[in-house]
PDB file of C-alpha atoms in Angstrom:
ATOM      1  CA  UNK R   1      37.395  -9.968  57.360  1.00 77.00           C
ATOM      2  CA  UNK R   2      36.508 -12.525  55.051  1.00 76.00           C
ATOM      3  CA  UNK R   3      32.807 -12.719  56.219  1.00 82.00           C
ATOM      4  CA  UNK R   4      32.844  -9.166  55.470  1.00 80.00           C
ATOM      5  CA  UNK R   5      34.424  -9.671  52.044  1.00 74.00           C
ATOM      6  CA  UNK R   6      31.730 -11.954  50.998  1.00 76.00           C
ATOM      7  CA  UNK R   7      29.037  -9.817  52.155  1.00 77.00           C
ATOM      8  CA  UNK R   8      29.677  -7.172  50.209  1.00 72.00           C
ATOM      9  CA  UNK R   9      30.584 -10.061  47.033  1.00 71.00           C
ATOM     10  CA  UNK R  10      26.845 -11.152  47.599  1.00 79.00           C
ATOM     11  CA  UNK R  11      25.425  -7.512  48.021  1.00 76.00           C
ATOM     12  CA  UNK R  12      27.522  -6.301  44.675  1.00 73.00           C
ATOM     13  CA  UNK R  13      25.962  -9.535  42.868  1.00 79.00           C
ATOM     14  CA  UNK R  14      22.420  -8.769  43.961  1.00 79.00           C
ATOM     15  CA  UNK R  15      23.167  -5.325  42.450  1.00 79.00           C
ATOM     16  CA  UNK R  16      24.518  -6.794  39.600  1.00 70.00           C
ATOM     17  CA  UNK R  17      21.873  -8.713  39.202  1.00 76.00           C
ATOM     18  CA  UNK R  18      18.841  -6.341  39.696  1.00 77.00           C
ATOM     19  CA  UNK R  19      20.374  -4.186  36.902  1.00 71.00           C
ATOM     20  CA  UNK R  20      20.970  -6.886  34.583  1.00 75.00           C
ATOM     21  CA  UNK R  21      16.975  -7.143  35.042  1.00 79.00           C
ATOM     22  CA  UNK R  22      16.284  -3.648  34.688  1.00 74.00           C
ATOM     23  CA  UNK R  23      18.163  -3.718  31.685  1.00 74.00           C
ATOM     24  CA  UNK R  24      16.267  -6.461  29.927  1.00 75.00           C
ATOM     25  CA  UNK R  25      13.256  -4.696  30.776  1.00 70.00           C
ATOM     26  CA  UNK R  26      14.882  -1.602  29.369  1.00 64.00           C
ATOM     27  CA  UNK R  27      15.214  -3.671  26.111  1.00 64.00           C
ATOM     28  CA  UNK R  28      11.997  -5.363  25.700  1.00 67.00           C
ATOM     29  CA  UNK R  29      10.561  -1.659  26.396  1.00 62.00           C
ATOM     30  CA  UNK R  30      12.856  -0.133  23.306  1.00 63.00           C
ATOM     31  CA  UNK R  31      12.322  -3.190  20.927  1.00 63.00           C
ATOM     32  CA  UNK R  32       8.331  -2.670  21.217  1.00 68.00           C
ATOM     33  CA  UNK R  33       8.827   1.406  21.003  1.00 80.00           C
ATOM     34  CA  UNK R  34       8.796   1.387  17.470  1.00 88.00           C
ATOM     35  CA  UNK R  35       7.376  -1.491  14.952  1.00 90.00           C
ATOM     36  CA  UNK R  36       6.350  -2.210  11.496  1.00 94.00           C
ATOM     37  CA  UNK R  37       2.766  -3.420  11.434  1.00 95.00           C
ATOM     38  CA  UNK R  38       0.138  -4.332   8.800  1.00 97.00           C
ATOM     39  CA  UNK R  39      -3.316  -3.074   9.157  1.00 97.00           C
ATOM     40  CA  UNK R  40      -5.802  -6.564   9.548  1.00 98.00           C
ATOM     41  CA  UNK R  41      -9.096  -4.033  10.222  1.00 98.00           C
ATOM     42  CA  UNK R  42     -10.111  -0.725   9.979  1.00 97.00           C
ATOM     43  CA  UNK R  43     -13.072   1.170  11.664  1.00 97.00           C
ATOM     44  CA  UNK R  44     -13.714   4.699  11.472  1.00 96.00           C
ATOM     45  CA  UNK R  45     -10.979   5.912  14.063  1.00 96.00           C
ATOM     46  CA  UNK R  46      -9.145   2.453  15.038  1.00 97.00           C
ATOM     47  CA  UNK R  47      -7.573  -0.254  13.112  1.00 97.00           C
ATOM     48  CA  UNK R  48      -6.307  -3.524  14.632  1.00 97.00           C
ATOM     49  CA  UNK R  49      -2.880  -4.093  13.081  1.00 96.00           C
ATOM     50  CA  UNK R  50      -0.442  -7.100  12.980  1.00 96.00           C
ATOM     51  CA  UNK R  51       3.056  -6.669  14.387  1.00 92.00           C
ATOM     52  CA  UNK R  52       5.077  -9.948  14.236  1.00 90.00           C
ATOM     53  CA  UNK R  53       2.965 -12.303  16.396  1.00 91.00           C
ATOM     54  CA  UNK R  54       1.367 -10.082  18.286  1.00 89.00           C
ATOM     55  CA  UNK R  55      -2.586  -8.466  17.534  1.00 93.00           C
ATOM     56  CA  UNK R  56      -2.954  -5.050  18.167  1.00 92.00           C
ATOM     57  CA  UNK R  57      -6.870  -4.262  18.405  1.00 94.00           C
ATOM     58  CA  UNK R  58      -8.582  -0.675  18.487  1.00 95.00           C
ATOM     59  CA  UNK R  59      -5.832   1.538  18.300  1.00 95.00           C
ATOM     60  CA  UNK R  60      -6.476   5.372  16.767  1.00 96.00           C
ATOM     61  CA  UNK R  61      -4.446   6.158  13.503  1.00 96.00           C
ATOM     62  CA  UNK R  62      -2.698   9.351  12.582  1.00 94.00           C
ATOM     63  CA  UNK R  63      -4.438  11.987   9.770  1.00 93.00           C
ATOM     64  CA  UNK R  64      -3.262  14.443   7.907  1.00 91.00           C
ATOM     65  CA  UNK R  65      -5.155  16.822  10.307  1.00 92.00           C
ATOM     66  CA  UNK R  66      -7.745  16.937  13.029  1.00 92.00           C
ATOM     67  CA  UNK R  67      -8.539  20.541  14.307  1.00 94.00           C
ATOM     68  CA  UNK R  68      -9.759  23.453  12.827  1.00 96.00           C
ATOM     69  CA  UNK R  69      -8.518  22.337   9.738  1.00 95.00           C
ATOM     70  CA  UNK R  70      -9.471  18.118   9.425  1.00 95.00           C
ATOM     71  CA  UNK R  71      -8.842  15.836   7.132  1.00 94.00           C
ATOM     72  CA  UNK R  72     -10.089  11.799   6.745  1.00 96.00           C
ATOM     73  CA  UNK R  73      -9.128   8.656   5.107  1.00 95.00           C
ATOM     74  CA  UNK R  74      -9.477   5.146   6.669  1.00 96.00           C
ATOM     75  CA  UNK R  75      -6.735   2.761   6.117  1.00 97.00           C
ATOM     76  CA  UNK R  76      -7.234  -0.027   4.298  1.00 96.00           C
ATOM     77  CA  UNK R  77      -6.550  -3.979   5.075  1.00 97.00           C
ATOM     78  CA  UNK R  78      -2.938  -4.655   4.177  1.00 97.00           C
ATOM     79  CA  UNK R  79      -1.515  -1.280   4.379  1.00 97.00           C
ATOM     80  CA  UNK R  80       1.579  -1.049   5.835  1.00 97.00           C
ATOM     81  CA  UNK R  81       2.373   1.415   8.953  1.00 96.00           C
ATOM     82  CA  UNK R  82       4.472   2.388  11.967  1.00 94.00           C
ATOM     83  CA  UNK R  83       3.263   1.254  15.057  1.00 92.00           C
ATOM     84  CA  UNK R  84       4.539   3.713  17.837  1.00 91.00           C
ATOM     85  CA  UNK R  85       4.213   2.455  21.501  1.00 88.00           C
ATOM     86  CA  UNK R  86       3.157   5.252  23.779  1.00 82.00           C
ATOM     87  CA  UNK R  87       3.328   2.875  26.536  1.00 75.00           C
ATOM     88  CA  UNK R  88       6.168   0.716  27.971  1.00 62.00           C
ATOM     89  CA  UNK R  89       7.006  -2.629  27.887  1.00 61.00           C
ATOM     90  CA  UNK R  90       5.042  -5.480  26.017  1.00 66.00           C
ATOM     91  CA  UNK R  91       1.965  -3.913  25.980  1.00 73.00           C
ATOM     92  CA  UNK R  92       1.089  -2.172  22.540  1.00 79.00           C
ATOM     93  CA  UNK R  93      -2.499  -1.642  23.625  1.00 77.00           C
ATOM     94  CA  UNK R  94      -1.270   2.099  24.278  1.00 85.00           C
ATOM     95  CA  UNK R  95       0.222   2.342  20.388  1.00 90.00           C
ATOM     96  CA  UNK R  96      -0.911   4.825  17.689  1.00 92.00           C
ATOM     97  CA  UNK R  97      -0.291   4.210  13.983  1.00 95.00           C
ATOM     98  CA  UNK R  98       1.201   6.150  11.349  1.00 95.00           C
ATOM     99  CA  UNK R  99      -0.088   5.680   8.111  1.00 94.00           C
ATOM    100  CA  UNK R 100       1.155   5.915   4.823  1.00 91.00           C
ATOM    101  CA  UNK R 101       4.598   3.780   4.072  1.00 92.00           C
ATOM    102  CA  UNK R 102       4.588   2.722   0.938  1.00 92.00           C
ATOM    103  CA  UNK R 103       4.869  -1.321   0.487  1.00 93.00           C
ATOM    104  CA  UNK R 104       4.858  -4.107  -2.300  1.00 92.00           C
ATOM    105  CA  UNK R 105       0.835  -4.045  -1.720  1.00 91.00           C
ATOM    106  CA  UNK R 106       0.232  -0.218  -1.997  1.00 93.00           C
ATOM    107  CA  UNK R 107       3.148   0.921  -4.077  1.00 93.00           C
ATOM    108  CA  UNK R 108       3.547   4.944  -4.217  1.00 94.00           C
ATOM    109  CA  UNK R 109       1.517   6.133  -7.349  1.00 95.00           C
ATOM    110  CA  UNK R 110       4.220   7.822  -8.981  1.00 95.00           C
ATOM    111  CA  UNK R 111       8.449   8.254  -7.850  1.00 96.00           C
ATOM    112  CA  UNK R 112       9.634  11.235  -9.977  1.00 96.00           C
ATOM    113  CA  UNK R 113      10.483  14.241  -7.978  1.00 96.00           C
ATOM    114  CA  UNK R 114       8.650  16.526  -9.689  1.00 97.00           C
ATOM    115  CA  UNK R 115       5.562  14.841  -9.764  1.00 97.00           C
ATOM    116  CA  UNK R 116       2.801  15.135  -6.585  1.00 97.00           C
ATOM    117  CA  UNK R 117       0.216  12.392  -6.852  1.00 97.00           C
ATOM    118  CA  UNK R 118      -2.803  11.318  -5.021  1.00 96.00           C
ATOM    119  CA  UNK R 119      -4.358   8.285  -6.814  1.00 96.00           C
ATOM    120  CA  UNK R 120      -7.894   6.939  -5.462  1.00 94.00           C
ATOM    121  CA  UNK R 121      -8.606   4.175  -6.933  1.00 92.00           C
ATOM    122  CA  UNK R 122     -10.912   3.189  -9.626  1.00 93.00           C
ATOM    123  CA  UNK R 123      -9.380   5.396 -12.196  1.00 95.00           C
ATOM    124  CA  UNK R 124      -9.514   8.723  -9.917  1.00 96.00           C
ATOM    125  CA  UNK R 125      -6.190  10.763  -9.587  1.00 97.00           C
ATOM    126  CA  UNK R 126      -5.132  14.312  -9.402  1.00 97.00           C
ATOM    127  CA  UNK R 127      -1.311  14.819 -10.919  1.00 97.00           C
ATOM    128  CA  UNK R 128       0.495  17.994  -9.995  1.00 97.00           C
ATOM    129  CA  UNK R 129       4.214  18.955 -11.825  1.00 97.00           C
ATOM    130  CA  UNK R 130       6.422  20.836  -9.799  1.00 97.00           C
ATOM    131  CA  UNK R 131       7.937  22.226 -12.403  1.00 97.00           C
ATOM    132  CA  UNK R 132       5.497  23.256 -15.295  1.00 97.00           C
ATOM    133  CA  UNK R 133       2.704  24.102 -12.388  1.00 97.00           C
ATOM    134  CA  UNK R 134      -0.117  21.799 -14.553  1.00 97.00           C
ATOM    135  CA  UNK R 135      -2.545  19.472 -13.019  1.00 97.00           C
ATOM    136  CA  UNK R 136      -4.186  16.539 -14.079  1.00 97.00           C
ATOM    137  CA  UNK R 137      -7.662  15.745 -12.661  1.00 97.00           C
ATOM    138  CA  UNK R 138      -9.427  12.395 -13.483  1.00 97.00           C
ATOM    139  CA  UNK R 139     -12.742  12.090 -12.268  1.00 97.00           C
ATOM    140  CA  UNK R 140     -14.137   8.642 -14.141  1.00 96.00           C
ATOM    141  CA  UNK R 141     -17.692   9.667 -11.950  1.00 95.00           C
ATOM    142  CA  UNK R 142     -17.414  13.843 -12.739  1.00 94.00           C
ATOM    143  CA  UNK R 143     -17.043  16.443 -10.639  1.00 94.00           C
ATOM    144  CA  UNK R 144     -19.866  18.186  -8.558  1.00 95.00           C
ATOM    145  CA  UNK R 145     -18.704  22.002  -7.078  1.00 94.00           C
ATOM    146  CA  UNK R 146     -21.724  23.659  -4.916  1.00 96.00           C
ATOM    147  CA  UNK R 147     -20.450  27.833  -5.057  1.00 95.00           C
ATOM    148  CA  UNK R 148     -19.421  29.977  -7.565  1.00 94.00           C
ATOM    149  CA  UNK R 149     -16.810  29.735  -9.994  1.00 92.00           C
ATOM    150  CA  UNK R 150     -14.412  32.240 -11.517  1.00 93.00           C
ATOM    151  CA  UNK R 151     -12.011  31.506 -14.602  1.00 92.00           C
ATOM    152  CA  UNK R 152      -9.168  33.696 -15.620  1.00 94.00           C
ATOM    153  CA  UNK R 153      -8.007  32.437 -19.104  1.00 93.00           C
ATOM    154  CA  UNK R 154      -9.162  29.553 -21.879  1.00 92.00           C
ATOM    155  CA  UNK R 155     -12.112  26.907 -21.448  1.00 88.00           C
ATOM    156  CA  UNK R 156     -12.162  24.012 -23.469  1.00 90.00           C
ATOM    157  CA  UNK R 157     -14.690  21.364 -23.832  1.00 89.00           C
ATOM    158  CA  UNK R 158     -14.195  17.896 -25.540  1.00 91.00           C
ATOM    159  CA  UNK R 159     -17.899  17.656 -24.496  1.00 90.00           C
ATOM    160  CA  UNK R 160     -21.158  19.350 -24.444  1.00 89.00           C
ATOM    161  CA  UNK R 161     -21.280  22.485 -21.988  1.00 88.00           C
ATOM    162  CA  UNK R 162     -25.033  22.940 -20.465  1.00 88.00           C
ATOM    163  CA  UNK R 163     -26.756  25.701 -18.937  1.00 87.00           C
ATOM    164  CA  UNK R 164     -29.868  24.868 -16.545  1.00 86.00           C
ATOM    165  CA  UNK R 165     -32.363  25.474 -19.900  1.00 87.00           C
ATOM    166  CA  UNK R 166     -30.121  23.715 -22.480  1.00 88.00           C
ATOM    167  CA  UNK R 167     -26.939  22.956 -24.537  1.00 88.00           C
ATOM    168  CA  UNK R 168     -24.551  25.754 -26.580  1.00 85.00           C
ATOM    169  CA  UNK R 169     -24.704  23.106 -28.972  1.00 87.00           C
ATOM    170  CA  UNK R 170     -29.036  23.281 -29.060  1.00 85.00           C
ATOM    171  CA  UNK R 171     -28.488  27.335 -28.789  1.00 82.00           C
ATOM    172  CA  UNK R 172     -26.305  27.249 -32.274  1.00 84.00           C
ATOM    173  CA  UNK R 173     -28.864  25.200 -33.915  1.00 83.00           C
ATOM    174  CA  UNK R 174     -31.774  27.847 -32.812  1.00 81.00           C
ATOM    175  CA  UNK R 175     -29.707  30.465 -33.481  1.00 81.00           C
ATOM    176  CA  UNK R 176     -28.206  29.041 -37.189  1.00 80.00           C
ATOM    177  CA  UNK R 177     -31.719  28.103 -38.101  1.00 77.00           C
ATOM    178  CA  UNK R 178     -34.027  31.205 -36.791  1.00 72.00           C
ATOM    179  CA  UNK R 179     -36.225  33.170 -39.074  1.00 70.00           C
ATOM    180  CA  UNK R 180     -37.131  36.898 -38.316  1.00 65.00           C
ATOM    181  CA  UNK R 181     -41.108  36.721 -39.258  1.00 62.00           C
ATOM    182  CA  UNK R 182     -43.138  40.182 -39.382  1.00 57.00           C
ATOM    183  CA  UNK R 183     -40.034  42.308 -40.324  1.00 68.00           C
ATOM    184  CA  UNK R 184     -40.646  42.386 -44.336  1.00 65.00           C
ATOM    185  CA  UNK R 185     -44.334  43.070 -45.319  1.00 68.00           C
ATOM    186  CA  UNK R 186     -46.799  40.302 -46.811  1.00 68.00           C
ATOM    187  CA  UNK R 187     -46.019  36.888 -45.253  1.00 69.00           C
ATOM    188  CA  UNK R 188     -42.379  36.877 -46.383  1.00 67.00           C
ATOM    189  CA  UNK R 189     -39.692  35.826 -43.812  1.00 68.00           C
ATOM    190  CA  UNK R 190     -35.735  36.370 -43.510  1.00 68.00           C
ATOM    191  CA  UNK R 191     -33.504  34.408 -44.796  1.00 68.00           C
ATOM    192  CA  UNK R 192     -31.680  31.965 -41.894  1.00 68.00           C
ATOM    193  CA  UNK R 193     -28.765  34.627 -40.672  1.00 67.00           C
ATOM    194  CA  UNK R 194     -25.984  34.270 -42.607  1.00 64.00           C
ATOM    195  CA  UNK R 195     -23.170  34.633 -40.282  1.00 62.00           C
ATOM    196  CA  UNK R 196     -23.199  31.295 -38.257  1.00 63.00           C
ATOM    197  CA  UNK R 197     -22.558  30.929 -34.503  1.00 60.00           C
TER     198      UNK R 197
END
């Protein structure tokens, strides 16, 4: 009876002990599901990113969109992201990063809630308020549209506004400064036009 008591000791501790494994390797699998990385290189679909010791090299990053509808932006060195483990266990070779979180090196561009804001770099931003619907486009290097464009409401121009033959501005001075010849007989011409444009 005893024999048999101990057998079944020894065969509950092997148990015991196999799931005491299986649970460690349950753990090391959950603490690697999820981690905070920094990006160390980006290429134009991978990045290799640095999670606590380890290197993670040539894994794809999340977009905004890629189907009908796609959208790009590399990641840059330093920026922060999620690293999300599609694998199991140690190996992060099978991770995909999400892009975006906000850190001490890429702080968010603006915090108030009615403000949307995508900002560049070099002085280029667009600034959307929730609440009075205006937006604020700064294009330091201008602004190039290819199609036609339709305005319903005021334009205003700090600058000059230019046609493919000239300026409004070298139109007004033609126009302000013209002379009608031929219209009164003898060699006589019109006086400049008196209301100005």
């Amino acid at each position: 009876m005893l024999t048999k008591l101990m057998k079944h000791v020894s065969a509950l501790e092997k148990k015991v002990l196999e799931l005491h494994e299986e649970l460690e390797e349950n753990n090391r699998a959950s603490a690697n599901l999820l981690r905070l990385g920094v990006v160390v290189k980006a290429e134009a679909n991978t990045v290799d990113i640095q999670t606590g010791d380890n290197l993670v090299k040539r894994i794809p990053f999340f977009v905004l969109a890629a189907g009908r509808v796609s959208h790009y932006r590399r990641p840059s060195v330093n920026e922060q992201c999620l690293l999300m483990n599609l694998g199991s266990g140690d190996n992060l070779n099978n991770a995909v990063a999400l892009m975006g979180l906000p850190s001490t090196h890429f702080q968010s561009p603006t915090v108030k809630e009615n403000e949307v804001m995508t900002d560049y770099g070099n002085g280029m931003s667009e600034l959307y308020n929730l609440d009075d619907g205006s937006l604020i486009c700064r294009y330091p290097g201008g602004m190039k549209i290819y199609g036609d464009t339709w305005q319903d409401g005021d334009y205003q121009a700090t600058g000059e506004v230019t046609d493919h033959t000239r300026s409004m501005q070298a139109d007004r001075e033609i126009y302000n400064e013209h002379e009608h010849p031929g219209i009164l007989p003898g060699p006589a011409k019109t006086k400049p036009t008196e209301q100005q444009q």
